[in-house]
Every structure is written in structure tokens, then in C-alpha cells.
GROMACS .gro file of C-alpha atoms in nm:
model
  416
    1MET     CA    1   7.122   3.429   0.072
    2PHE     CA    2   7.387   3.198  -0.064
    3GLY     CA    3   7.709   3.276  -0.241
    4ILE     CA    4   7.874   3.548  -0.030
    5VAL     CA    5   8.201   3.354   0.006
    6ARG     CA    6   8.359   3.333  -0.340
    7PRO     CA    7   8.739   3.352  -0.316
    8CYS     CA    8   8.955   3.459  -0.609
    9SER     CA    9   9.212   3.207  -0.730
   10HIS     CA   10   9.486   3.467  -0.689
   11ARG     CA   11   9.418   3.483  -0.318
   12LEU     CA   12   9.363   3.112  -0.263
   13GLY     CA   13   9.687   2.991  -0.416
   14GLU     CA   14   9.712   2.651  -0.579
   15GLY     CA   15   9.691   2.441  -0.262
   16LEU     CA   16   9.381   2.598  -0.111
   17LYS     CA   17   9.220   2.634  -0.453
   18ALA     CA   18   9.245   2.257  -0.505
   19GLN     CA   19   9.089   2.195  -0.162
   20TRP     CA   20   8.810   2.447  -0.224
   21MET     CA   21   8.727   2.292  -0.561
   22ALA     CA   22   8.732   1.944  -0.404
   23HIS     CA   23   8.459   2.048  -0.162
   24LEU     CA   24   8.258   2.233  -0.427
   25CYS     CA   25   8.264   1.933  -0.661
   26GLY     CA   26   8.203   1.702  -0.365
   27LEU     CA   27   7.882   1.888  -0.278
   28CYS     CA   28   7.766   1.879  -0.639
   29LEU     CA   29   7.834   1.506  -0.672
   30ALA     CA   30   7.677   1.428  -0.335
   31LEU     CA   31   7.359   1.593  -0.461
   32ARG     CA   32   7.374   1.390  -0.781
   33GLY     CA   33   7.454   1.065  -0.604
   34ASP     CA   34   7.171   1.085  -0.351
   35HIS     CA   35   6.911   1.286  -0.539
   36GLY     CA   36   6.971   1.271  -0.914
   37GLN     CA   37   7.115   1.497  -1.179
   38PHE     CA   38   6.862   1.779  -1.149
   39ALA     CA   39   6.939   1.826  -0.778
   40ARG     CA   40   7.283   1.958  -0.877
   41VAL     CA   41   7.125   2.295  -0.961
   42VAL     CA   42   7.110   2.375  -0.587
   43THR     CA   43   7.490   2.358  -0.550
   44ASN     CA   44   7.600   2.682  -0.384
   45TYR     CA   45   7.928   2.835  -0.276
   46ASP     CA   46   7.839   2.885   0.090
   47GLY     CA   47   7.700   2.533   0.137
   48LEU     CA   48   8.042   2.381   0.081
   49ILE     CA   49   8.164   2.551   0.402
   50ILE     CA   50   7.980   2.279   0.595
   51SER     CA   51   8.187   2.016   0.417
   52VAL     CA   52   8.504   2.221   0.477
   53LEU     CA   53   8.435   2.250   0.850
   54THR     CA   54   8.367   1.878   0.888
   55GLU     CA   55   8.694   1.782   0.722
   56ALA     CA   56   8.890   2.051   0.905
   57GLN     CA   57   8.800   1.897   1.241
   58ALA     CA   58   8.824   1.528   1.153
   59GLU     CA   59   9.129   1.315   1.211
   60ARG     CA   60   9.328   1.254   0.897
   61ALA     CA   61   9.222   0.928   0.737
   62SER     CA   62   9.204   0.765   0.399
   63GLY     CA   63   8.878   0.776   0.211
   64ARG     CA   64   8.818   1.151   0.246
   65ARG     CA   65   8.877   1.198  -0.127
   66ARG     CA   66   8.787   1.009  -0.440
   67THR     CA   67   8.867   1.062  -0.806
   68ALA     CA   68   8.566   1.192  -0.997
   69GLY     CA   69   8.522   1.140  -1.369
   70PRO     CA   70   8.540   1.412  -1.637
   71CYS     CA   71   8.295   1.700  -1.601
   72PRO     CA   72   8.214   1.982  -1.847
   73LEU     CA   73   8.247   2.237  -1.566
   74ARG     CA   74   8.608   2.123  -1.517
   75GLY     CA   75   8.690   2.125  -1.887
   76MET     CA   76   8.626   1.746  -1.905
   77ARG     CA   77   8.900   1.676  -1.653
   78THR     CA   78   8.897   1.428  -1.367
   79ALA     CA   79   8.948   1.566  -1.016
   80SER     CA   80   8.998   1.465  -0.656
   81VAL     CA   81   8.675   1.552  -0.474
   82ALA     CA   82   8.558   1.543  -0.113
   83GLN     CA   83   8.324   1.268  -0.004
   84GLY     CA   84   8.166   1.144   0.315
   85GLU     CA   85   7.923   1.271   0.574
   86GLY     CA   86   8.035   1.634   0.552
   87ALA     CA   87   7.948   1.655   0.183
   88ARG     CA   88   7.616   1.477   0.245
   89LEU     CA   89   7.525   1.716   0.528
   90ALA     CA   90   7.602   2.009   0.298
   91ALA     CA   91   7.384   1.850   0.030
   92ALA     CA   92   7.094   1.795   0.272
   93VAL     CA   93   7.103   2.154   0.397
   94SER     CA   94   7.126   2.295   0.043
   95LEU     CA   95   6.839   2.079  -0.080
   96VAL     CA   96   6.600   2.159   0.205
   97LEU     CA   97   6.663   2.533   0.179
   98ALA     CA   98   6.622   2.519  -0.199
   99SER     CA   99   6.293   2.338  -0.151
  100ALA     CA  100   6.171   2.611   0.081
  101LYS     CA  101   6.284   2.880  -0.163
  102VAL     CA  102   6.095   2.721  -0.455
  103ARG     CA  103   5.779   2.699  -0.247
  104ASP     CA  104   5.822   3.066  -0.156
  105HIS     CA  105   5.844   3.162  -0.525
  106VAL     CA  106   5.535   2.954  -0.602
  107VAL     CA  107   5.337   3.133  -0.331
  108ASP     CA  108   5.453   3.470  -0.465
  109GLY     CA  109   5.372   3.369  -0.823
  110ASP     CA  110   5.710   3.483  -0.951
  111GLY     CA  111   5.766   3.475  -1.327
  112LEU     CA  112   5.653   3.154  -1.493
  113LEU     CA  113   5.540   3.022  -1.156
  114ALA     CA  114   5.231   3.240  -1.190
  115ARG     CA  115   5.106   2.979  -1.440
  116ARG     CA  116   4.924   2.692  -1.277
  117PRO     CA  117   5.089   2.401  -1.466
  118VAL     CA  118   5.437   2.536  -1.396
  119ALA     CA  119   5.352   2.608  -1.033
  120ALA     CA  120   5.218   2.254  -0.990
  121ALA     CA  121   5.539   2.106  -1.132
  122ALA     CA  122   5.747   2.331  -0.907
  123ARG     CA  123   5.551   2.220  -0.600
  124ARG     CA  124   5.624   1.857  -0.684
  125VAL     CA  125   5.994   1.931  -0.724
  126ALA     CA  126   6.002   2.128  -0.399
  127GLY     CA  127   5.821   1.851  -0.213
  128LYS     CA  128   6.059   1.590  -0.350
  129TRP     CA  129   6.366   1.794  -0.256
  130GLY     CA  130   6.229   1.856   0.094
  131ARG     CA  131   6.164   1.485   0.157
  132GLU     CA  132   6.497   1.375   0.013
  133GLY     CA  133   6.690   1.643   0.201
  134ALA     CA  134   6.526   1.535   0.525
  135SER     CA  135   6.612   1.172   0.449
  136THR     CA  136   6.978   1.250   0.381
  137GLY     CA  137   6.991   1.468   0.692
  138ALA     CA  138   6.854   1.181   0.898
  139ASP     CA  139   7.120   0.950   0.752
  140VAL     CA  140   7.392   1.176   0.895
  141GLY     CA  141   7.204   1.242   1.220
  142PHE     CA  142   7.082   1.594   1.139
  143ASP     CA  143   6.718   1.694   1.188
  144THR     CA  144   6.630   1.927   0.902
  145ALA     CA  145   6.313   2.033   1.085
  146VAL     CA  146   6.514   2.319   1.236
  147LEU     CA  147   6.569   2.456   0.884
  148LEU     CA  148   6.204   2.431   0.786
  149ASP     CA  149   6.097   2.588   1.113
  150ALA     CA  150   6.332   2.880   1.046
  151VAL     CA  151   6.183   2.933   0.700
  152GLU     CA  152   5.828   2.928   0.834
  153ARG     CA  153   5.904   3.166   1.120
  154GLN     CA  154   6.082   3.403   0.881
  155GLU     CA  155   5.760   3.478   0.695
  156GLY     CA  156   5.572   3.559   1.015
  157ILE     CA  157   5.850   3.780   1.149
  158GLU     CA  158   5.873   3.978   0.827
  159ALA     CA  159   5.497   4.025   0.818
  160LEU     CA  160   5.504   4.187   1.164
  161ALA     CA  161   5.829   4.382   1.128
  162GLY     CA  162   5.832   4.755   1.062
  163PRO     CA  163   6.015   5.076   1.146
  164GLY     CA  164   6.173   5.045   1.489
  165THR     CA  165   6.203   4.664   1.477
  166SER     CA  166   6.558   4.547   1.537
  167LEU     CA  167   6.731   4.406   1.231
  168LEU     CA  168   6.851   4.118   1.449
  169THR     CA  169   6.490   4.016   1.505
  170VAL     CA  170   6.455   3.960   1.130
  171THR     CA  171   6.787   3.775   1.095
  172GLU     CA  172   6.723   3.542   1.390
  173PRO     CA  173   6.565   3.251   1.195
  174THR     CA  174   6.857   3.246   0.952
  175GLU     CA  175   7.101   3.257   1.243
  176THR     CA  176   6.928   2.963   1.412
  177ALA     CA  177   6.938   2.749   1.097
  178THR     CA  178   7.305   2.811   1.018
  179ALA     CA  179   7.403   2.763   1.383
  180ALA     CA  180   7.248   2.415   1.383
  181ALA     CA  181   7.422   2.316   1.059
  182PHE     CA  182   7.763   2.441   1.173
  183ALA     CA  183   7.733   2.273   1.513
  184HIS     CA  184   7.649   1.936   1.357
  185THR     CA  185   7.982   1.934   1.173
  186ALA     CA  186   8.145   1.885   1.514
  187VAL     CA  187   7.929   1.578   1.573
  188LEU     CA  188   8.019   1.430   1.234
  189ALA     CA  189   8.389   1.496   1.295
  190GLY     CA  190   8.385   1.335   1.637
  191ARG     CA  191   8.463   1.664   1.813
  192PRO     CA  192   8.156   1.733   2.031
  193GLY     CA  193   8.349   1.996   2.228
  194ASN     CA  194   8.355   2.212   1.915
  195ALA     CA  195   7.977   2.222   1.882
  196GLU     CA  196   7.922   2.530   2.100
  197PRO     CA  197   8.179   2.764   1.941
  198LEU     CA  198   8.082   2.643   1.593
  199ALA     CA  199   7.716   2.712   1.670
  200GLU     CA  200   7.816   3.068   1.760
  201ALA     CA  201   8.021   3.102   1.440
  202GLY     CA  202   7.728   2.964   1.240
  203ARG     CA  203   7.483   3.200   1.405
  204LEU     CA  204   7.694   3.500   1.311
  205PHE     CA  205   7.756   3.364   0.961
  206GLY     CA  206   7.380   3.343   0.912
  207ARG     CA  207   7.345   3.700   1.030
  208LEU     CA  208   7.604   3.814   0.777
  209ALA     CA  209   7.448   3.615   0.493
  210HIS     CA  210   7.107   3.768   0.558
  211LEU     CA  211   7.245   4.118   0.612
  212LEU     CA  212   7.475   4.132   0.310
  213ASP     CA  213   7.204   3.994   0.086
  214ALA     CA  214   6.974   4.273   0.200
  215VAL     CA  215   7.243   4.536   0.145
  216GLU     CA  216   7.331   4.424  -0.207
  217ASP     CA  217   6.969   4.373  -0.317
  218LYS     CA  218   6.833   4.696  -0.168
  219ALA     CA  219   6.807   4.887  -0.496
  220ALA     CA  220   6.677   4.589  -0.695
  221ASP     CA  221   6.416   4.512  -0.428
  222ALA     CA  222   6.301   4.872  -0.431
  223GLU     CA  223   6.264   4.860  -0.810
  224ALA     CA  224   6.068   4.535  -0.794
  225GLY     CA  225   5.861   4.636  -0.492
  226ALA     CA  226   5.997   4.342  -0.294
  227TRP     CA  227   6.033   4.336   0.083
  228ASN     CA  228   6.382   4.424   0.204
  229PRO     CA  229   6.467   4.439   0.575
  230ILE     CA  230   6.701   4.737   0.541
  231THR     CA  231   6.427   4.946   0.383
  232ALA     CA  232   6.135   4.809   0.581
  233LEU     CA  233   6.299   4.866   0.919
  234GLY     CA  234   6.458   5.199   0.831
  235THR     CA  235   6.805   5.071   0.922
  236SER     CA  236   7.086   5.314   0.844
  237ARG     CA  237   7.391   5.219   0.640
  238ALA     CA  238   7.616   5.290   0.939
  239GLU     CA  239   7.413   5.058   1.164
  240ALA     CA  240   7.414   4.780   0.904
  241ARG     CA  241   7.792   4.808   0.870
  242ARG     CA  242   7.834   4.804   1.248
  243LEU     CA  243   7.633   4.483   1.276
  244ALA     CA  244   7.837   4.326   0.996
  245ASP     CA  245   8.169   4.419   1.157
  246ASP     CA  246   8.052   4.289   1.495
  247ALA     CA  247   7.958   3.959   1.333
  248LEU     CA  248   8.302   3.932   1.171
  249HIS     CA  249   8.470   3.991   1.505
  250GLY     CA  250   8.248   3.734   1.674
  251ILE     CA  251   8.327   3.470   1.413
  252ARG     CA  252   8.701   3.524   1.464
  253LEU     CA  253   8.661   3.481   1.840
  254ALA     CA  254   8.444   3.171   1.802
  255LEU     CA  255   8.684   3.001   1.561
  256ALA     CA  256   8.972   3.062   1.802
  257GLU     CA  257   8.797   2.824   2.045
  258VAL     CA  258   8.755   2.543   1.790
  259ARG     CA  259   9.004   2.258   1.785
  260PHE     CA  260   9.090   2.187   1.423
  261THR     CA  261   9.307   1.921   1.265
  262ASP     CA  262   9.375   2.144   0.964
  263ALA     CA  263   9.227   2.492   0.989
  264LYS     CA  264   9.380   2.658   0.683
  265LEU     CA  265   9.090   2.656   0.436
  266ALA     CA  266   8.819   2.706   0.700
  267HIS     CA  267   9.008   3.002   0.843
  268PHE     CA  268   9.064   3.153   0.500
  269LEU     CA  269   8.696   3.131   0.404
  270LEU     CA  270   8.537   3.228   0.734
  271VAL     CA  271   8.775   3.506   0.832
  272HIS     CA  272   8.949   3.664   0.534
  273GLU     CA  273   8.690   3.600   0.263
  274LEU     CA  274   8.404   3.707   0.487
  275GLU     CA  275   8.589   4.032   0.552
  276ARG     CA  276   8.614   4.083   0.177
  277SER     CA  277   8.247   3.998   0.134
  278VAL     CA  278   8.151   4.271   0.379
  279ALA     CA  279   8.390   4.518   0.216
  280ARG     CA  280   8.255   4.463  -0.135
  281ALA     CA  281   7.891   4.469  -0.019
  282PHE     CA  282   7.951   4.814   0.127
  283GLY     CA  283   8.176   4.920  -0.162
  284THR     CA  284   8.484   4.994   0.047
  285ALA     CA  285   8.766   4.783  -0.098
  286SER     CA  286   8.943   4.647  -0.404
  287CYS     CA  287   9.151   4.338  -0.472
  288GLY     CA  288   9.530   4.337  -0.452
  289HIS     CA  289   9.568   3.999  -0.628
  290ALA     CA  290   9.804   3.873  -0.358
  291PRO     CA  291   9.755   3.500  -0.295
  292HIS     CA  292   9.769   3.394   0.067
  293GLU     CA  293  10.042   3.144   0.133
  294VAL     CA  294   9.911   2.958   0.435
  295SER     CA  295  10.221   2.834   0.604
  296GLY     CA  296  10.460   2.915   0.882
  297ALA     CA  297  10.668   3.119   0.640
  298SER     CA  298  10.383   3.363   0.579
  299GLY     CA  299  10.321   3.427   0.945
  300HIS     CA  300  10.010   3.216   1.014
  301GLU     CA  301  10.083   2.932   1.250
  302VAL     CA  302   9.861   2.630   1.302
  303THR     CA  303   9.964   2.386   1.573
  304ALA     CA  304   9.977   2.040   1.423
  305HIS     CA  305   9.855   1.866   1.736
  306ASP     CA  306   9.536   2.050   1.816
  307GLY     CA  307   9.489   2.302   1.537
  308SER     CA  308   9.498   2.601   1.768
  309TYR     CA  309   9.611   2.930   1.625
  310GLY     CA  310   9.949   3.078   1.686
  311SER     CA  311  10.028   3.445   1.726
  312GLY     CA  312  10.135   3.528   1.371
  313SER     CA  313   9.915   3.704   1.118
  314TYR     CA  314   9.749   3.526   0.829
  315GLY     CA  315   9.905   3.603   0.494
  316SER     CA  316  10.030   3.958   0.519
  317GLY     CA  317  10.001   4.249   0.755
  318GLY     CA  318   9.819   4.296   1.082
  319SER     CA  319   9.877   4.168   1.431
  320GLY     CA  320   9.718   3.888   1.628
  321SER     CA  321   9.602   3.547   1.510
  322TYR     CA  322   9.378   3.674   1.235
  323GLY     CA  323   9.568   3.976   1.101
  324ASP     CA  324   9.402   4.311   1.045
  325GLY     CA  325   9.182   4.219   0.750
  326SER     CA  326   9.298   4.523   0.558
  327ASN     CA  327   9.345   4.353   0.221
  328HIS     CA  328   8.986   4.321   0.114
  329GLY     CA  329   8.866   4.193  -0.220
  330ALA     CA  330   8.616   4.332  -0.462
  331GLY     CA  331   8.335   4.205  -0.676
  332ASN     CA  332   7.978   4.091  -0.637
  333HIS     CA  333   7.856   3.779  -0.466
  334TRP     CA  334   7.643   3.534  -0.654
  335GLY     CA  335   7.328   3.617  -0.467
  336ASP     CA  336   7.099   3.461  -0.725
  337SER     CA  337   7.103   3.110  -0.579
  338TYR     CA  338   6.763   2.942  -0.562
  339GLY     CA  339   6.604   3.215  -0.767
  340GLY     CA  340   6.703   3.527  -0.579
  341GLY     CA  341   6.804   3.667  -0.246
  342ASN     CA  342   6.503   3.869  -0.132
  343HIS     CA  343   6.330   3.738   0.176
  344GLY     CA  344   5.966   3.661   0.227
  345GLY     CA  345   5.833   3.813  -0.091
  346GLY     CA  346   5.614   4.099   0.027
  347ASN     CA  347   5.560   4.423  -0.152
  348HIS     CA  348   5.737   4.676   0.065
  349GLY     CA  349   5.916   4.919  -0.162
  350GLY     CA  350   6.208   5.146  -0.088
  351SER     CA  351   6.409   5.433  -0.215
  352GLY     CA  352   6.713   5.243  -0.331
  353ASP     CA  353   6.935   5.535  -0.232
  354TRP     CA  354   7.249   5.325  -0.181
  355SER     CA  355   7.316   5.241  -0.544
  356GLY     CA  356   7.372   5.455  -0.850
  357GLY     CA  357   7.411   5.380  -1.219
  358GLU     CA  358   7.154   5.231  -1.450
  359PRO     CA  359   6.824   5.109  -1.306
  360PRO     CA  360   6.813   4.730  -1.255
  361LYS     CA  361   6.646   4.513  -1.515
  362PRO     CA  362   6.332   4.314  -1.424
  363ARG     CA  363   6.413   3.986  -1.252
  364ARG     CA  364   6.372   3.662  -1.445
  365GLY     CA  365   6.130   3.400  -1.325
  366PHE     CA  366   6.256   3.091  -1.143
  367TRP     CA  367   6.256   2.847  -1.435
  368ALA     CA  368   6.386   3.100  -1.686
  369GLY     CA  369   6.667   3.176  -1.445
  370CYS     CA  370   6.743   2.804  -1.409
  371ALA     CA  371   6.777   2.772  -1.785
  372VAL     CA  372   7.013   3.069  -1.800
  373ALA     CA  373   7.215   2.936  -1.504
  374ILE     CA  374   7.262   2.600  -1.676
  375GLY     CA  375   7.381   2.779  -1.990
  376LEU     CA  376   7.629   2.986  -1.788
  377CYS     CA  377   7.763   2.674  -1.621
  378CYS     CA  378   7.798   2.473  -1.940
  379THR     CA  379   7.984   2.755  -2.115
  380CYS     CA  380   8.215   2.814  -1.815
  381GLN     CA  381   8.105   3.178  -1.792
  382LEU     CA  382   8.052   3.148  -1.416
  383CYS     CA  383   8.422   3.076  -1.388
  384CYS     CA  384   8.589   3.263  -1.670
  385ALA     CA  385   8.373   3.549  -1.795
  386LYS     CA  386   8.486   3.902  -1.724
  387GLU     CA  387   8.119   3.993  -1.694
  388TYR     CA  388   7.788   3.812  -1.728
  389GLU     CA  389   7.426   3.874  -1.634
  390GLY     CA  390   7.297   3.709  -1.317
  391PRO     CA  391   7.053   3.427  -1.405
  392TRP     CA  392   6.769   3.557  -1.188
  393SER     CA  393   6.854   3.909  -1.073
  394ARG     CA  394   7.002   4.013  -1.413
  395LYS     CA  395   7.262   4.215  -1.228
  396LYS     CA  396   7.607   4.242  -1.378
  397ARG     CA  397   7.828   3.968  -1.232
  398GLU     CA  398   8.188   3.870  -1.282
  399GLY     CA  399   8.337   3.522  -1.304
  400ALA     CA  400   8.553   3.351  -1.044
  401CYS     CA  401   8.846   3.537  -1.200
  402ARG     CA  402   8.664   3.865  -1.147
  403ASP     CA  403   8.945   4.020  -0.943
  404CYS     CA  404   9.207   3.956  -1.209
  405ASP     CA  405   9.365   4.206  -1.444
  406CYS     CA  406   9.473   3.935  -1.686
  407ASP     CA  407   9.346   3.937  -2.045
  408CYS     CA  408   9.293   3.563  -2.057
  409CYS     CA  409   9.168   3.302  -1.816
  410ASP     CA  410   9.511   3.215  -1.675
  411CYS     CA  411   9.402   3.196  -1.311
  412CYS     CA  412   9.191   2.887  -1.373
  413SER     CA  413   9.232   2.598  -1.611
  414CYS     CA  414   8.877   2.499  -1.697
  415CYS     CA  415   8.893   2.651  -2.047
  416ASP     CA  416   9.236   2.521  -2.152
   0.00000   0.00000   0.00000
């Protein structure tokens, strides 16, 4: 369920792109620093939002950034990366959820994990990640038990769910987990008054993550005979879209109550990019390549003293603090994180009537997918390729420059 927020460089602009990359690299390096090199495989694009939210609320101070050494994923360049408790909280959450996902694949016997020696090794890795994630969470004052409880309850809820069950009943554990993580960013930033609205924003973000994953994987899950909430509950496309739009609206309202020091990147990711994520999941929009210039000149106003939103629109078009969200992006989210996006792992099939084209290829096993993912990272295909095959799902994906019409990788510099 991770990877729905993947902004295009054309929309971010240079300033926000640098900030976004700082948090992405900061999460990756926090995982390496606390848990070793292999832990970096659980780096995900949505996890960095926790780091973004923490920094967005905190008072400006030195020490929020450090210069990281050369990295192959940055074309062997150094970079300014985020550090501190926000990055460590993001790392703890990512690690614990990855641990739970690996255990889930072991139980289901997916791919190579059906073999006992491989399954035993995976259990050890999952156990290690779970313990280390809990330890890092405790270091920053976050009890990761709420995440593990959500994972455990999810399996029971899915086992009992069927036609007529509300989709929100199935998404509730995910909502609870993301609400707790979002709310704790307020504690780390020294803004306890923000905890309640951020918990609401996190709850709705979790709902969207679960819902959009189910929408995009519906056909693949039907082909594989995997459990999918949309199919299992008989939820209509119109109802799924209504729930997604309601969640978007709720996130906008919740963020309006949060006092930020610098809201630009958090607002861009959690309002505009989420709108684009919903649009592309339902196949209703395309990218206009227009970068958002987040400044007073472009209409979006952020009060320097308390971070409250002014009355202008963000970027272009629309009315009100958040604009009209009409300029949606296109492309597919990287829903392969942690070995796939299907929930539970049951065998409830479906008709897959939402998607056309060629039938999906069989999914790769967890370890085979890891090997492919590492290859994609080391060759910069995740960033620069016009099209590549998802490591686990084997769906056609597009690189971070996926919304570009350019013939070369001129919207990022990792391959220079």
C-alpha cells in the first residue's frame, strides 16, 4: 500500500524537488544508519511524508540537514539530506510494516517463500526488522505496537468480510496505523496542538492508500486469485470514487487546522499529489507538465508566523486555499513495495472488469522481486526509464519522469 504519492519533477520545481529528495534520501540513510545496508530495501515514497510533516511543523534550526556522500542512485553525487527524529520515525514505521508484510508472504507461501529454507531465512529477517523498528520507534517515543495490532486485526477483518460489508470496515486498521504515525510527528516537532488534526489527516491518508491500492490491483488480484476488498465486498466503482473524493476533502480540511512553520512541500504532497493519485487510479486525468511555483506570486500564501493558509489558490486555477485540483497527473503508483499491494492473501477471485488490455503476468516471488528491484535501482530505471516492469507485480511502470514528453532524462540529473 505504499508509493501512491510520486510527484513528477516538472510539477515539483527545483526547490520542492530538492526538499523531496532530501527526505527520501534521509529515510534511506536513516534505515542504513540504524539497521544496516539491507534495511534500505524498505525505503518507500509514502514513508517520507512522515519526515516531511515533522520538519514542516518544527521551528527552523540548524542540524536539520547534513551532507551525504556519493550514492549510485544519485549518479555518485553528494546531497543535502534530512536527518533527525522525523527521518527515524519514518524509518521505524517503514521497517515494522515491511516486517509484517514479509511474514504475510511467508504464511501465504508466495513464490520462493514456499520453500522451507527460504521461508526460514525470511522469518529471521522479518523478526529482526520488527524488533529493530520497535527499538527505533521507542527511541523517538512512538509505540509501534499500534502498527502490529493493525496488521493482525486486518487479517481477521478480511476473513469475516463479504458482500454487504462496508469498505470502511476493511480500511479501518490501515487508517488507525497511519493516524498514529501522523499524529506523532506533532509530538516530535513540539506542536502537540497539531496532533488531533494530523491524526485525522493520517486516518484519511490510510483510507486512500488502502483504497487506491485495491482499485489499481483489482485486475491483477482477480488473475492471481488474491483477495481484493473491492471485489470481495461488491463495491461499485462509483462508490469507491466517492469514498476517495471524500477522503481528499477531509485531508484538505484537516491540514487547514495544522500550524506549520513551512507548509509548502507537505501541502503539495498531501493535497495536490493525492488528488493526482486518485485521478490516475481511476483513469480520469493526464499531466500538463506545469511545475507548481509555491510562492506568493503564484497565488498560494503561507503566513510566515504560524503557517496558516491564505486565501489564494495553490499553483494555478481554482478558488479557496487549496485550489480546485483540476490539473491532475497521470501514471501508475509504485504499488509493489514490500512485495505487493494485495491485502491479507486469501483466495477470493474477481472479474477484473475495470481494466482492459493484455492479461497481467504472474507475480514474482518476494526474493525474486527484491533482486529485480535492486537492479532497477542500481541502473536508475526507477528514475529515468520511460517504462519498466514492476519488480513484484510485473505491471508496466514508468520512471519518476513518467509524465514527461522529453526524449532524454532532462527533468532529473541522476544519469548525467
